[in-house]
Short mmCIF file of C-alpha atoms and ligand atoms in Angstrom, two decimals:
data_model
loop_
_atom_site.label_atom_id
_atom_site.label_comp_id
_atom_site.label_asym_id
_atom_site.label_seq_id
_atom_site.Cartn_x
_atom_site.Cartn_y
_atom_site.Cartn_z
CA MET A 1 0.00 0.00 0.00
CA ALA A 2 1.40 3.41 -0.97
CA SER A 3 2.37 5.65 1.91
CA HIS A 4 1.10 9.18 1.78
CA GLN A 5 2.59 12.34 3.24
CA LEU A 6 0.20 14.84 4.78
CA LEU A 7 -0.26 17.52 2.11
CA VAL A 8 -2.29 19.72 4.46
CA THR A 9 -0.59 20.60 7.71
CA PRO A 10 -2.58 21.23 10.95
CA PRO A 11 -3.85 24.83 10.96
CA GLU A 12 -1.84 27.01 13.35
CA ALA A 13 -5.00 28.60 14.75
CA LEU A 14 -6.44 25.26 15.84
CA LEU A 15 -3.36 24.36 17.85
CA LYS A 16 -4.27 27.14 20.32
CA PRO A 17 -7.33 27.27 22.63
CA LEU A 18 -10.31 29.01 21.05
CA SER A 19 -10.48 32.69 21.86
CA VAL A 20 -13.88 34.41 21.88
CA PRO A 21 -14.04 38.10 22.82
CA SER A 22 -16.55 39.22 25.44
CA ARG A 23 -19.00 41.51 23.65
CA LEU A 24 -22.28 43.07 24.73
CA LEU A 25 -24.84 41.96 22.13
CA LEU A 26 -27.82 44.27 21.81
CA GLY A 27 -29.26 43.07 18.48
CA PRO A 28 -32.41 40.96 17.95
CA GLY A 29 -30.39 37.78 18.50
CA PRO A 30 -28.21 36.01 19.24
CA SER A 31 -27.61 37.82 22.50
CA ASN A 32 -25.48 37.22 25.59
CA LEU A 33 -26.60 34.04 27.33
CA ALA A 34 -27.87 33.84 30.90
CA PRO A 35 -25.46 32.02 33.28
CA ARG A 36 -27.90 29.14 33.64
CA VAL A 37 -28.02 28.60 29.88
CA LEU A 38 -24.22 28.88 29.58
CA ALA A 39 -23.77 26.30 32.34
CA ALA A 40 -26.18 23.89 30.63
CA GLY A 41 -24.14 24.16 27.43
CA GLY A 42 -21.03 22.92 29.26
CA LEU A 43 -22.61 19.66 30.45
CA GLN A 44 -21.16 16.36 29.28
CA MET A 45 -22.82 14.41 26.42
CA ILE A 46 -25.10 11.45 27.06
CA GLY A 47 -26.20 8.90 24.50
CA HIS A 48 -29.24 9.68 22.38
CA MET A 49 -30.90 6.42 23.46
CA HIS A 50 -30.20 6.79 27.18
CA LYS A 51 -33.30 6.98 29.36
CA GLU A 52 -32.20 10.34 30.74
CA MET A 53 -32.12 11.70 27.19
CA TYR A 54 -35.72 10.59 26.67
CA GLN A 55 -36.67 12.40 29.83
CA ILE A 56 -34.86 15.58 28.75
CA MET A 57 -36.57 15.43 25.36
CA ASP A 58 -39.93 14.93 27.03
CA GLU A 59 -39.32 17.96 29.25
CA ILE A 60 -38.35 20.04 26.21
CA LYS A 61 -41.59 18.98 24.55
CA GLN A 62 -43.53 20.11 27.61
CA GLY A 63 -41.64 23.42 27.53
CA ILE A 64 -42.56 23.98 23.90
CA GLN A 65 -46.19 23.05 24.57
CA TYR A 66 -46.14 25.64 27.33
CA VAL A 67 -44.64 28.55 25.37
CA PHE A 68 -46.87 27.74 22.38
CA GLN A 69 -49.89 27.14 24.68
CA THR A 70 -50.77 23.90 22.92
CA ARG A 71 -51.62 20.32 23.85
CA ASN A 72 -50.51 19.02 20.41
CA ARG A 73 -48.70 15.69 20.72
CA LEU A 74 -46.70 16.34 17.56
CA THR A 75 -44.57 19.04 19.20
CA LEU A 76 -40.80 18.89 18.96
CA ALA A 77 -37.45 20.60 18.68
CA ILE A 78 -35.50 20.31 15.44
CA SER A 79 -31.73 20.60 15.09
CA GLY A 80 -31.52 23.61 12.83
CA SER A 81 -32.24 27.31 12.70
CA GLY A 82 -35.66 28.92 12.23
CA HIS A 83 -35.34 28.28 8.48
CA SER A 84 -35.31 24.52 9.15
CA ALA A 85 -38.67 24.77 10.92
CA LEU A 86 -40.08 26.79 8.01
CA GLU A 87 -38.88 24.07 5.65
CA ALA A 88 -40.18 21.31 7.96
CA ALA A 89 -43.62 22.93 7.91
CA LEU A 90 -43.77 23.44 4.15
CA PHE A 91 -42.08 20.18 3.07
CA ASN A 92 -44.51 18.18 5.21
CA LEU A 93 -47.72 20.09 4.53
CA LEU A 94 -47.44 20.88 0.83
CA GLU A 95 -47.47 18.55 -2.15
CA PRO A 96 -46.85 19.50 -5.77
CA GLY A 97 -50.00 21.11 -7.18
CA ASP A 98 -51.43 22.13 -3.79
CA SER A 99 -52.74 25.68 -3.56
CA PHE A 100 -50.66 27.71 -1.08
CA LEU A 101 -51.57 31.24 0.06
CA VAL A 102 -48.79 33.42 1.48
CA GLY A 103 -48.90 36.76 3.26
CA VAL A 104 -45.89 38.61 1.81
CA ASN A 105 -45.39 41.80 3.80
CA GLY A 106 -41.65 41.32 4.27
CA ILE A 107 -38.88 38.84 3.63
CA TRP A 108 -40.28 35.87 5.59
CA GLY A 109 -43.35 35.63 3.41
CA GLN A 110 -41.10 35.95 0.37
CA ARG A 111 -39.03 33.00 1.59
CA ALA A 112 -42.10 30.88 2.35
CA ALA A 113 -43.35 31.61 -1.19
CA GLU A 114 -39.95 30.69 -2.65
CA ILE A 115 -39.98 27.33 -0.84
CA GLY A 116 -43.62 26.73 -1.88
CA GLU A 117 -42.61 27.31 -5.51
CA ARG A 118 -39.66 24.94 -5.21
CA ILE A 119 -42.05 22.25 -3.92
CA GLY A 120 -44.24 22.81 -6.98
CA ALA A 121 -47.23 24.16 -5.04
CA ARG A 122 -49.49 26.68 -6.78
CA THR A 123 -48.24 29.58 -4.70
CA HIS A 124 -50.38 32.73 -4.42
CA GLN A 125 -48.74 35.75 -2.84
CA MET A 126 -50.80 38.41 -1.06
CA ILE A 127 -48.25 41.18 -1.48
CA LYS A 128 -48.35 44.16 0.84
CA ASP A 129 -46.03 47.11 1.30
CA PRO A 130 -43.68 46.55 4.24
CA GLY A 131 -45.36 47.88 7.39
CA GLY A 132 -48.82 46.47 6.65
CA HIS A 133 -50.59 43.53 8.24
CA TYR A 134 -53.44 41.33 6.96
CA THR A 135 -57.02 41.97 8.02
CA LYS A 136 -59.46 39.08 8.28
CA GLN A 137 -61.33 40.48 5.32
CA GLU A 138 -58.21 40.42 3.13
CA VAL A 139 -57.43 36.87 4.21
CA GLU A 140 -61.01 35.78 3.51
CA GLU A 141 -60.82 37.20 0.00
CA GLY A 142 -57.60 35.23 -0.60
CA LEU A 143 -59.15 32.05 0.80
CA ALA A 144 -62.28 32.40 -1.33
CA GLN A 145 -60.29 33.15 -4.50
CA HIS A 146 -57.49 30.58 -4.26
CA LYS A 147 -59.00 27.82 -2.08
CA PRO A 148 -55.58 27.05 -0.54
CA VAL A 149 -54.76 24.03 1.61
CA LEU A 150 -52.37 26.21 3.63
CA LEU A 151 -52.04 29.90 4.61
CA PHE A 152 -48.70 31.31 5.81
CA LEU A 153 -48.55 34.37 8.09
CA THR A 154 -45.66 35.83 10.08
CA GLN A 155 -46.58 36.99 13.59
CA GLY A 156 -43.51 39.19 14.04
CA GLU A 157 -42.32 40.33 10.60
CA SER A 158 -38.80 41.29 11.64
CA SER A 159 -37.89 42.91 8.31
CA SER A 160 -40.54 45.60 8.77
CA GLY A 161 -41.42 45.48 12.48
CA VAL A 162 -45.06 44.44 12.06
CA LEU A 163 -47.02 42.41 14.61
CA GLN A 164 -49.73 40.42 12.81
CA PRO A 165 -52.98 39.96 14.82
CA LEU A 166 -53.99 36.29 14.97
CA ASP A 167 -57.28 36.02 16.88
CA GLY A 168 -59.99 34.56 14.64
CA TYR A 169 -57.69 33.77 11.68
CA GLY A 170 -57.52 30.05 12.44
CA GLU A 171 -61.30 29.76 12.62
CA LEU A 172 -61.58 31.67 9.35
CA CYS A 173 -59.09 29.34 7.62
CA HIS A 174 -60.92 26.25 8.87
CA ARG A 175 -64.20 27.53 7.41
CA TYR A 176 -62.43 27.32 4.04
CA GLN A 177 -60.79 23.91 4.74
CA CYS A 178 -57.42 25.62 4.93
CA LEU A 179 -54.69 25.10 7.55
CA LEU A 180 -52.97 28.05 9.24
CA LEU A 181 -49.16 28.16 9.51
CA VAL A 182 -47.59 30.92 11.62
CA ASP A 183 -43.92 31.98 11.94
CA THR A 184 -43.10 33.24 15.45
CA VAL A 185 -39.29 33.20 15.17
CA ALA A 186 -38.92 36.87 16.05
CA SER A 187 -41.96 37.19 18.33
CA LEU A 188 -42.16 34.11 20.60
CA GLY A 189 -41.65 35.30 24.15
CA GLY A 190 -42.14 38.94 23.15
CA ALA A 191 -45.79 38.82 22.10
CA PRO A 192 -48.64 36.60 23.31
CA ILE A 193 -49.39 33.42 21.36
CA HIS A 194 -52.11 30.87 22.18
CA MET A 195 -51.77 28.20 19.49
CA ASP A 196 -54.78 26.03 20.39
CA GLN A 197 -57.16 28.86 21.25
CA GLN A 198 -56.18 30.78 18.12
CA GLY A 199 -56.73 27.70 15.94
CA ILE A 200 -53.17 27.72 14.56
CA ASP A 201 -52.34 24.41 12.88
CA ILE A 202 -48.58 24.69 12.53
CA LEU A 203 -46.50 27.03 14.67
CA TYR A 204 -42.73 27.34 14.66
CA SER A 205 -40.04 29.46 16.23
CA GLY A 206 -36.30 29.72 16.76
CA SER A 207 -34.11 29.67 19.84
CA GLN A 208 -31.86 32.72 19.48
CA LYS A 209 -34.32 35.60 19.45
CA VAL A 210 -36.50 36.46 22.47
CA LEU A 211 -35.91 33.04 24.08
CA ASN A 212 -32.24 34.02 24.36
CA ALA A 213 -30.80 30.55 23.81
CA PRO A 214 -27.99 29.68 21.37
CA PRO A 215 -28.99 29.48 17.69
CA GLY A 216 -29.42 26.06 16.12
CA THR A 217 -32.61 24.72 17.69
CA ALA A 218 -36.04 25.27 16.16
CA LEU A 219 -39.39 24.62 17.84
CA ILE A 220 -42.42 23.34 15.95
CA SER A 221 -45.88 21.97 16.66
CA PHE A 222 -48.58 20.42 14.44
CA SER A 223 -52.31 20.23 15.23
CA ASP A 224 -54.26 17.01 14.62
CA LYS A 225 -55.64 18.53 11.41
CA ALA A 226 -52.09 19.25 10.21
CA LYS A 227 -51.02 15.76 11.24
CA ASN A 228 -53.90 14.22 9.26
CA LYS A 229 -52.82 16.16 6.17
CA ILE A 230 -49.25 14.85 6.62
CA TYR A 231 -50.49 11.27 7.08
CA SER A 232 -52.75 11.39 4.02
CA ARG A 233 -50.07 12.65 1.59
CA LYS A 234 -49.92 10.96 -1.79
CA THR A 235 -46.24 11.80 -2.26
CA LYS A 236 -43.22 11.66 0.03
CA PRO A 237 -41.80 15.00 1.21
CA TYR A 238 -38.62 15.97 -0.65
CA SER A 239 -36.68 16.28 2.59
CA PHE A 240 -35.73 13.06 4.36
CA TYR A 241 -34.25 14.72 7.44
CA LEU A 242 -37.31 16.88 8.06
CA ASP A 243 -39.92 14.22 7.21
CA MET A 244 -42.26 14.09 10.22
CA LYS A 245 -43.28 10.51 9.42
CA TRP A 246 -39.80 9.14 9.03
CA PRO A 247 -37.35 8.46 10.62
CA PHE A 248 -38.26 10.21 13.84
CA SER A 249 -42.00 9.58 14.09
CA PHE A 250 -41.50 6.78 16.59
CA LEU A 251 -39.90 9.31 18.88
CA VAL A 252 -42.42 12.10 18.58
CA GLU A 253 -45.37 9.77 19.06
CA LEU A 254 -43.91 8.44 22.29
CA PRO A 255 -43.71 10.57 25.41
CA GLY A 256 -40.30 11.70 24.16
CA ASN A 257 -39.46 14.22 21.51
CA GLY A 258 -38.07 14.34 18.02
CA PRO A 259 -34.68 15.12 16.58
CA LEU A 260 -32.25 17.08 18.69
CA GLY A 261 -28.72 17.85 17.67
CA SER A 262 -27.10 17.44 21.04
CA GLY A 263 -27.81 16.98 24.69
CA SER A 264 -26.23 20.32 25.33
CA SER A 265 -28.44 22.39 23.03
CA ALA A 266 -31.42 20.54 24.47
CA SER A 267 -30.41 21.43 27.98
CA GLN A 268 -29.73 25.01 27.00
CA LEU A 269 -33.20 25.43 25.60
CA LEU A 270 -34.75 23.61 28.52
CA SER A 271 -33.07 25.85 31.02
CA THR A 272 -34.05 29.07 29.30
CA GLU A 273 -36.28 31.25 31.43
CA LEU A 274 -39.59 31.01 29.58
CA PRO A 275 -42.15 33.80 29.76
CA SER A 276 -45.37 33.11 31.52
CA PRO A 277 -48.31 33.74 29.17
CA GLY A 278 -50.42 35.06 32.02
CA HIS A 279 -47.96 37.87 32.51
CA TRP A 280 -48.25 39.66 29.18
CA PRO A 281 -48.96 43.34 29.93
CA SER A 282 -51.67 43.43 27.24
CA GLU A 283 -53.39 40.38 28.76
CA ASN A 284 -53.38 41.77 32.27
CA THR A 285 -55.25 44.86 31.16
CA GLN A 286 -57.99 42.91 29.35
C1 LIG B 1 -39.55 36.29 11.41
C2 LIG B 1 -38.38 35.39 11.15
N1 LIG B 1 -38.60 34.18 10.63
C3 LIG B 1 -37.59 33.31 10.38
C4 LIG B 1 -36.28 33.66 10.66
C5 LIG B 1 -35.19 32.67 10.35
O1 LIG B 1 -34.61 32.21 11.52
P1 LIG B 1 -33.09 31.68 11.54
O2 LIG B 1 -32.23 32.86 11.27
O3 LIG B 1 -32.92 31.12 12.90
O4 LIG B 1 -32.97 30.65 10.46
C6 LIG B 1 -36.01 34.91 11.20
C7 LIG B 1 -34.63 35.32 11.49
O5 LIG B 1 -34.31 36.48 11.65
C8 LIG B 1 -37.09 35.83 11.45
O6 LIG B 1 -36.88 37.04 11.98
#
């Protein structure tokens, strides 16, 4: 067997300990982590099939059910950024030829529409100037005209700073046999959300915005109606990794949770101080 010399030498920089400057982060995220979250990130790995891991995943699921205010069983954390949850929602819900209605009042609607087009869905964009939100009347017109199977709205449109009202939109969608998908990446923890009471069928968020955890974990939940749509698909979703029926369905259907990248990111998210929905200023004054 031929012997080979190393053509690539070890990089100088990696021979030294990693150096990360201490900076005060005041942007929308990521931001400086709370000591409790930092400490959780330094915990040792455990195996993904260890019973303690199942318990941690189950507790994460309960945490997500709490912040989303949902009892949905199909509720899980995904290893990936907010974009991965957006893709998980669209890859699982849409099939080629499905009618898909998208509120485009900023870049997140644009991206949802782009993914819908890539899937081959008949994608209808309700385009609005940045700064606007969708009234129920506008949504109803879109539902009546396009008869979509899915409507996408962004609760906190971070590119324009708009907070989309959500009360009554789920009920409206269901009257038209349409499912409601809501992006709360920028708003979860900063604005009230009540997934079940608002009739939202698919809700997702990210870890590094208001929740103040490290980036790389996405949260997502599917209602029974959404789950039925996934289970009655005629075609397989294009993504294998994000397919909710395979290979992780055995995990999400059990008391445990779905895919998680590492025990540490799980613990970090778990130990984040979650807001209490009863303590929203707007709710206390109602
Ligand atoms: C409203 C909204 N949706 C989705 C995303 C995408 O999240 P991520 O950057 O974690 O992929 C962002 C990120 O800024 C966002 O603000």
